[in-house]
């Protein structure tokens, strides 16, 4: 019965690990600069945990991602532009109030 419990627990852990959505993990950097009009958002990937590369994960239209070197000038400019663009846009809730 101990073997059956171990097998059951192992199968449960496998099922749970597959059910958990995985975040993208950059393993290398995008070499070419991506035009700002295609970049919609970004997240910061630290070099801890399973991802061993510090990177900026850009959301690129339509439904793609690209990995940028956080020390590259074009990546820094793109991050600032995205923050500026998103801060100036009214949220949907403020549109409804007007």
PDB file of C-alpha atoms in Angstrom:
ATOM      1  CA  UNK A   1       0.000   0.000   0.000  1.00  0.00           C
ATOM      2  CA  UNK A   2       2.936   2.356   0.526  1.00  0.00           C
ATOM      3  CA  UNK A   3       3.848   1.896  -3.119  1.00  0.00           C
ATOM      4  CA  UNK A   4       0.297   2.749  -4.184  1.00  0.00           C
ATOM      5  CA  UNK A   5       0.360   5.917  -2.062  1.00  0.00           C
ATOM      6  CA  UNK A   6       3.727   6.958  -3.528  1.00  0.00           C
ATOM      7  CA  UNK A   7       2.486   6.363  -7.071  1.00  0.00           C
ATOM      8  CA  UNK A   8      -0.722   8.298  -6.363  1.00  0.00           C
ATOM      9  CA  UNK A   9       1.166  11.248  -4.894  1.00  0.00           C
ATOM     10  CA  UNK A  10       3.598  11.264  -7.814  1.00  0.00           C
ATOM     11  CA  UNK A  11       0.759  11.244 -10.345  1.00  0.00           C
ATOM     12  CA  UNK A  12      -0.997  14.038  -8.463  1.00  0.00           C
ATOM     13  CA  UNK A  13       2.147  16.177  -8.449  1.00  0.00           C
ATOM     14  CA  UNK A  14       2.653  15.615 -12.173  1.00  0.00           C
ATOM     15  CA  UNK A  15      -0.956  16.589 -12.883  1.00  0.00           C
ATOM     16  CA  UNK A  16      -0.695  19.733 -10.762  1.00  0.00           C
ATOM     17  CA  UNK A  17       2.563  20.822 -12.369  1.00  0.00           C
ATOM     18  CA  UNK A  18       1.027  20.495 -15.828  1.00  0.00           C
ATOM     19  CA  UNK A  19      -2.142  22.330 -14.806  1.00  0.00           C
ATOM     20  CA  UNK A  20      -0.233  25.348 -13.520  1.00  0.00           C
ATOM     21  CA  UNK A  21       0.228  27.917 -16.285  1.00  0.00           C
ATOM     22  CA  UNK A  22       3.887  28.517 -16.949  1.00  0.00           C
ATOM     23  CA  UNK A  23       5.286  31.944 -17.452  1.00  0.00           C
ATOM     24  CA  UNK A  24       7.643  32.388 -20.368  1.00  0.00           C
ATOM     25  CA  UNK A  25      11.323  31.985 -19.635  1.00  0.00           C
ATOM     26  CA  UNK A  26      13.825  33.814 -21.826  1.00  0.00           C
ATOM     27  CA  UNK A  27      16.917  31.838 -22.715  1.00  0.00           C
ATOM     28  CA  UNK A  28      18.393  34.366 -25.157  1.00  0.00           C
ATOM     29  CA  UNK A  29      17.876  37.949 -26.280  1.00  0.00           C
ATOM     30  CA  UNK A  30      16.134  39.418 -29.302  1.00  0.00           C
ATOM     31  CA  UNK A  31      18.943  40.888 -31.408  1.00  0.00           C
ATOM     32  CA  UNK A  32      16.963  43.264 -33.622  1.00  0.00           C
ATOM     33  CA  UNK A  33      15.132  46.268 -32.237  1.00  0.00           C
ATOM     34  CA  UNK A  34      11.343  45.874 -32.272  1.00  0.00           C
ATOM     35  CA  UNK A  35       9.299  48.915 -33.366  1.00  0.00           C
ATOM     36  CA  UNK A  36       7.458  50.473 -30.420  1.00  0.00           C
ATOM     37  CA  UNK A  37       4.089  50.271 -32.161  1.00  0.00           C
ATOM     38  CA  UNK A  38       4.224  46.454 -31.836  1.00  0.00           C
ATOM     39  CA  UNK A  39       5.078  46.413 -28.117  1.00  0.00           C
ATOM     40  CA  UNK A  40       2.106  46.452 -25.762  1.00  0.00           C
ATOM     41  CA  UNK A  41       3.513  45.533 -22.355  1.00  0.00           C
ATOM     42  CA  UNK A  42       6.489  44.008 -20.575  1.00  0.00           C
ATOM     43  CA  UNK A  43       7.468  42.012 -17.520  1.00  0.00           C
ATOM     44  CA  UNK A  44      10.824  41.746 -15.811  1.00  0.00           C
ATOM     45  CA  UNK A  45      12.448  38.327 -15.631  1.00  0.00           C
ATOM     46  CA  UNK A  46      14.997  37.978 -12.849  1.00  0.00           C
ATOM     47  CA  UNK A  47      17.903  35.575 -13.100  1.00  0.00           C
ATOM     48  CA  UNK A  48      16.668  33.491 -10.176  1.00  0.00           C
ATOM     49  CA  UNK A  49      14.589  30.359 -10.040  1.00  0.00           C
ATOM     50  CA  UNK A  50      14.200  28.373 -13.239  1.00  0.00           C
ATOM     51  CA  UNK A  51      15.120  31.257 -15.540  1.00  0.00           C
ATOM     52  CA  UNK A  52      18.839  31.931 -15.462  1.00  0.00           C
ATOM     53  CA  UNK A  53      18.850  35.034 -17.648  1.00  0.00           C
ATOM     54  CA  UNK A  54      17.904  38.547 -16.555  1.00  0.00           C
ATOM     55  CA  UNK A  55      15.601  39.809 -19.298  1.00  0.00           C
ATOM     56  CA  UNK A  56      12.667  41.996 -20.221  1.00  0.00           C
ATOM     57  CA  UNK A  57       9.809  39.962 -21.674  1.00  0.00           C
ATOM     58  CA  UNK A  58       7.911  42.156 -24.123  1.00  0.00           C
ATOM     59  CA  UNK A  59       4.384  41.383 -25.213  1.00  0.00           C
ATOM     60  CA  UNK A  60       4.418  41.835 -28.970  1.00  0.00           C
ATOM     61  CA  UNK A  61       1.353  42.120 -31.198  1.00  0.00           C
ATOM     62  CA  UNK A  62      -0.290  39.769 -32.023  1.00  0.00           C
ATOM     63  CA  UNK A  63       0.071  37.421 -29.015  1.00  0.00           C
ATOM     64  CA  UNK A  64       3.824  36.921 -29.145  1.00  0.00           C
ATOM     65  CA  UNK A  65       6.695  37.601 -26.804  1.00  0.00           C
ATOM     66  CA  UNK A  66      10.246  38.800 -27.301  1.00  0.00           C
ATOM     67  CA  UNK A  67      13.119  38.851 -24.846  1.00  0.00           C
ATOM     68  CA  UNK A  68      15.245  41.957 -24.466  1.00  0.00           C
ATOM     69  CA  UNK A  69      18.543  42.582 -22.738  1.00  0.00           C
ATOM     70  CA  UNK A  70      17.671  44.972 -19.874  1.00  0.00           C
ATOM     71  CA  UNK A  71      20.945  46.848 -20.414  1.00  0.00           C
ATOM     72  CA  UNK A  72      20.435  47.542 -24.131  1.00  0.00           C
ATOM     73  CA  UNK A  73      19.465  51.165 -24.911  1.00  0.00           C
ATOM     74  CA  UNK A  74      16.554  50.163 -27.190  1.00  0.00           C
ATOM     75  CA  UNK A  75      15.085  47.965 -24.434  1.00  0.00           C
ATOM     76  CA  UNK A  76      15.289  50.758 -21.849  1.00  0.00           C
ATOM     77  CA  UNK A  77      13.709  53.218 -24.305  1.00  0.00           C
ATOM     78  CA  UNK A  78      10.931  50.738 -25.108  1.00  0.00           C
ATOM     79  CA  UNK A  79      10.173  50.156 -21.422  1.00  0.00           C
ATOM     80  CA  UNK A  80       9.913  53.906 -20.782  1.00  0.00           C
ATOM     81  CA  UNK A  81       7.674  54.361 -23.823  1.00  0.00           C
ATOM     82  CA  UNK A  82       5.336  51.572 -22.711  1.00  0.00           C
ATOM     83  CA  UNK A  83       5.047  53.029 -19.195  1.00  0.00           C
ATOM     84  CA  UNK A  84       4.414  56.495 -20.606  1.00  0.00           C
ATOM     85  CA  UNK A  85       1.848  55.222 -23.097  1.00  0.00           C
ATOM     86  CA  UNK A  86      -0.011  53.130 -20.516  1.00  0.00           C
ATOM     87  CA  UNK A  87      -0.066  55.941 -17.935  1.00  0.00           C
ATOM     88  CA  UNK A  88      -1.581  58.401 -20.402  1.00  0.00           C
ATOM     89  CA  UNK A  89      -4.321  56.104 -21.624  1.00  0.00           C
ATOM     90  CA  UNK A  90      -7.535  56.312 -19.627  1.00  0.00           C
ATOM     91  CA  UNK A  91      -8.632  53.058 -18.067  1.00  0.00           C
ATOM     92  CA  UNK A  92     -11.949  51.537 -19.059  1.00  0.00           C
ATOM     93  CA  UNK A  93     -13.457  52.394 -15.677  1.00  0.00           C
ATOM     94  CA  UNK A  94     -12.636  56.098 -16.052  1.00  0.00           C
ATOM     95  CA  UNK A  95     -14.191  56.041 -19.534  1.00  0.00           C
ATOM     96  CA  UNK A  96     -17.410  54.693 -18.046  1.00  0.00           C
ATOM     97  CA  UNK A  97     -17.529  57.451 -15.408  1.00  0.00           C
ATOM     98  CA  UNK A  98     -17.365  60.280 -17.958  1.00  0.00           C
TER      99      UNK A  98
END
